[in-house]
Each structure stands twice: as structure tokens, then as C-alpha cells.
CSV table of C-alpha atoms in Angstrom, one decimal:
chain,number,residue,atom,x,y,z
H,1,GLN,CA,-8.6,-6.4,-2.3
H,2,VAL,CA,-11.8,-8.3,-2.7
H,3,GLN,CA,-13.7,-9.2,-5.9
H,4,LEU,CA,-17.3,-10.3,-6.2
H,5,VAL,CA,-18.6,-12.1,-9.3
H,6,GLU,CA,-22.3,-12.5,-9.6
H,7,SER,CA,-24.1,-14.9,-12.1
H,8,GLY,CA,-27.5,-16.5,-12.5
H,9,GLY,CA,-29.6,-13.6,-13.8
H,10,GLY,CA,-31.8,-13.6,-16.7
H,11,LEU,CA,-35.3,-13.4,-18.1
H,12,VAL,CA,-38.1,-15.5,-16.6
H,13,GLN,CA,-41.8,-15.5,-16.7
H,14,ALA,CA,-43.9,-14.7,-13.7
H,15,GLY,CA,-44.1,-17.6,-11.3
H,16,GLY,CA,-40.8,-18.9,-12.4
H,17,SER,CA,-37.5,-19.3,-10.5
H,18,LEU,CA,-34.0,-18.2,-10.8
H,19,ARG,CA,-30.9,-18.8,-8.6
H,20,LEU,CA,-28.2,-16.1,-8.3
H,21,SER,CA,-24.7,-16.9,-7.1
H,22,CYS,CA,-21.9,-14.5,-5.9
H,23,ALA,CA,-18.4,-15.8,-5.5
H,24,ALA,CA,-15.9,-13.7,-3.4
H,25,SER,CA,-12.2,-13.9,-3.9
H,26,GLY,CA,-9.2,-12.0,-2.3
H,27,SER,CA,-8.7,-11.1,1.3
H,28,ILE,CA,-11.8,-12.6,3.0
H,29,PHE,CA,-12.2,-12.1,6.7
H,30,SER,CA,-14.1,-15.0,8.1
H,31,ILE,CA,-16.7,-12.9,10.2
H,32,ASN,CA,-18.8,-11.0,7.6
H,33,TYR,CA,-22.2,-10.4,6.3
H,34,MET,CA,-23.2,-11.2,2.7
H,35,GLY,CA,-26.3,-9.6,1.2
H,36,TRP,CA,-28.2,-9.3,-2.1
H,37,TYR,CA,-29.6,-5.9,-3.0
H,38,ARG,CA,-31.6,-4.8,-5.9
H,39,GLN,CA,-32.2,-1.6,-7.8
H,40,ALA,CA,-35.0,-0.9,-10.4
H,41,PRO,CA,-34.8,2.1,-12.6
H,42,GLY,CA,-35.9,5.2,-10.8
H,43,ASN,CA,-35.7,3.4,-7.4
H,44,GLN,CA,-33.3,3.5,-4.6
H,45,ARG,CA,-31.2,0.2,-4.0
H,46,GLU,CA,-32.8,-1.8,-1.4
H,47,LEU,CA,-31.8,-4.8,0.7
H,48,VAL,CA,-33.4,-8.0,-0.5
H,49,ALA,CA,-31.7,-10.6,1.9
H,50,GLY,CA,-28.6,-11.0,4.0
H,51,ILE,CA,-26.9,-13.7,5.9
H,52,THR,CA,-24.2,-13.6,8.5
H,53,SER,CA,-21.1,-16.0,8.5
H,54,ASP,CA,-22.9,-18.1,11.2
H,55,GLY,CA,-26.0,-18.5,9.1
H,56,SER,CA,-28.5,-15.9,10.5
H,57,THR,CA,-30.8,-14.4,7.8
H,58,ASN,CA,-33.0,-11.5,7.2
H,59,TYR,CA,-35.3,-10.7,4.3
H,60,ALA,CA,-37.3,-7.7,3.0
H,61,ASP,CA,-40.9,-8.2,3.6
H,62,SER,CA,-41.6,-8.2,-0.1
H,63,VAL,CA,-39.7,-11.4,-0.7
H,64,LYS,CA,-40.3,-13.4,2.5
H,65,GLY,CA,-41.5,-16.9,1.7
H,66,ARG,CA,-40.4,-16.7,-1.9
H,67,PHE,CA,-36.6,-16.1,-1.7
H,68,THR,CA,-34.0,-18.0,0.2
H,69,ILE,CA,-30.5,-16.9,0.9
H,70,SER,CA,-27.6,-19.3,1.7
H,71,ARG,CA,-23.9,-19.4,1.7
H,72,ASP,CA,-21.1,-21.8,1.5
H,73,ASN,CA,-18.3,-20.4,3.6
H,74,ALA,CA,-15.6,-22.8,2.3
H,75,LYS,CA,-16.2,-21.4,-1.2
H,76,ASN,CA,-17.0,-17.8,-0.1
H,77,THR,CA,-20.1,-18.0,-2.1
H,78,VAL,CA,-23.6,-16.7,-1.4
H,79,TYR,CA,-26.7,-17.8,-3.1
H,80,LEU,CA,-30.2,-16.4,-3.6
H,81,GLN,CA,-32.9,-18.8,-4.6
H,82,MET,CA,-35.8,-16.9,-6.1
H,83,ASN,CA,-39.1,-18.6,-6.5
H,84,SER,CA,-42.6,-17.4,-7.4
H,85,LEU,CA,-41.1,-14.5,-9.2
H,86,LYS,CA,-43.2,-11.4,-9.9
H,87,PRO,CA,-42.8,-8.7,-12.5
H,88,GLU,CA,-42.0,-6.3,-9.5
H,89,ASP,CA,-39.0,-8.3,-8.8
H,90,THR,CA,-37.4,-7.0,-12.0
H,91,ALA,CA,-34.2,-5.2,-11.1
H,92,ASN,CA,-30.5,-5.2,-11.3
H,93,TYR,CA,-29.4,-7.5,-8.4
H,94,TYR,CA,-26.1,-6.7,-6.5
H,95,CYS,CA,-24.1,-8.8,-4.2
H,96,ASN,CA,-22.5,-7.0,-1.1
H,97,LEU,CA,-19.9,-8.3,1.2
H,98,TYR,CA,-19.5,-6.4,4.5
H,99,PHE,CA,-16.7,-6.8,7.0
H,100,TYR,CA,-17.7,-5.5,10.4
H,101,GLY,CA,-15.6,-2.4,11.3
H,102,VAL,CA,-13.8,-2.5,7.9
H,103,GLY,CA,-16.1,-1.8,5.0
H,104,ASP,CA,-17.9,-3.4,2.2
H,105,TYR,CA,-17.5,-4.5,-1.4
H,106,TRP,CA,-20.0,-4.6,-4.2
H,107,GLY,CA,-20.3,-6.9,-7.3
H,108,GLN,CA,-21.1,-5.5,-10.8
H,109,GLY,CA,-24.7,-6.6,-10.7
H,110,THR,CA,-26.8,-9.1,-12.6
H,111,GLN,CA,-30.1,-8.3,-14.3
H,112,VAL,CA,-33.2,-10.2,-13.4
H,113,THR,CA,-36.3,-9.5,-15.6
H,114,VAL,CA,-39.7,-11.1,-14.9
H,115,SER,CA,-42.2,-11.0,-17.6
H,116,SER,CA,-45.9,-11.0,-16.9
């Protein structure tokens, strides 16, 4: 079993920054993909950024140049540094851990609210 615990969400003014963290525990396979997704009310959940276990990253076009994903494999933790936040970034942010050929796990979510 795998558990994911997110932290770092909150309320921030437009133009501000937040850093999200997601710590994974349990049976962690070394080769995996960790990602941050978000879901705003009335919208589908969307991928924000992802990172493989060897450090390759991908981003949604809407966050490129503003958000940076990173990970610490020794701690099984993934981070999302969010800068220049916009009101449209307001959403519940979820951490996802995907094991190739096995399946994936989700965190409980952390709310990010950006005021204008």
C-alpha cells in the first residue's frame, strides 16, 4: 500500500508564490512518475506538471515558465514551486504517483486559492 500526503496549499495574492510538497510512503517502486494535477469546481482534473524518477519533466502550457516540479528520490517526495500565481490557478491540487505497469495512487488534495 502507498500513502501520499500533500502540504503547502493556502491563500495567496495574485503574483505571489507557493510551494507544494507531496511525501510518499509505503511500497515505493524506484521507477515511477510523480505528478501534480488540479481540479477547479466544474472542471475536469488536469495535469499540471510531472516528473519521472530520472528527472525528466513535463508541464501544462498554462504553467510553463511559472511552475517548477522537482523531486527528492531519497525522501520519496515531489515538490511544485508555483510562482507568479494567477486567479485562474485556483484549484484543489492533487499529487499522483504512477508505477509503470502497476497502477497509480492519489493524495487527498490541497487547496490553492489565488486572490485578485
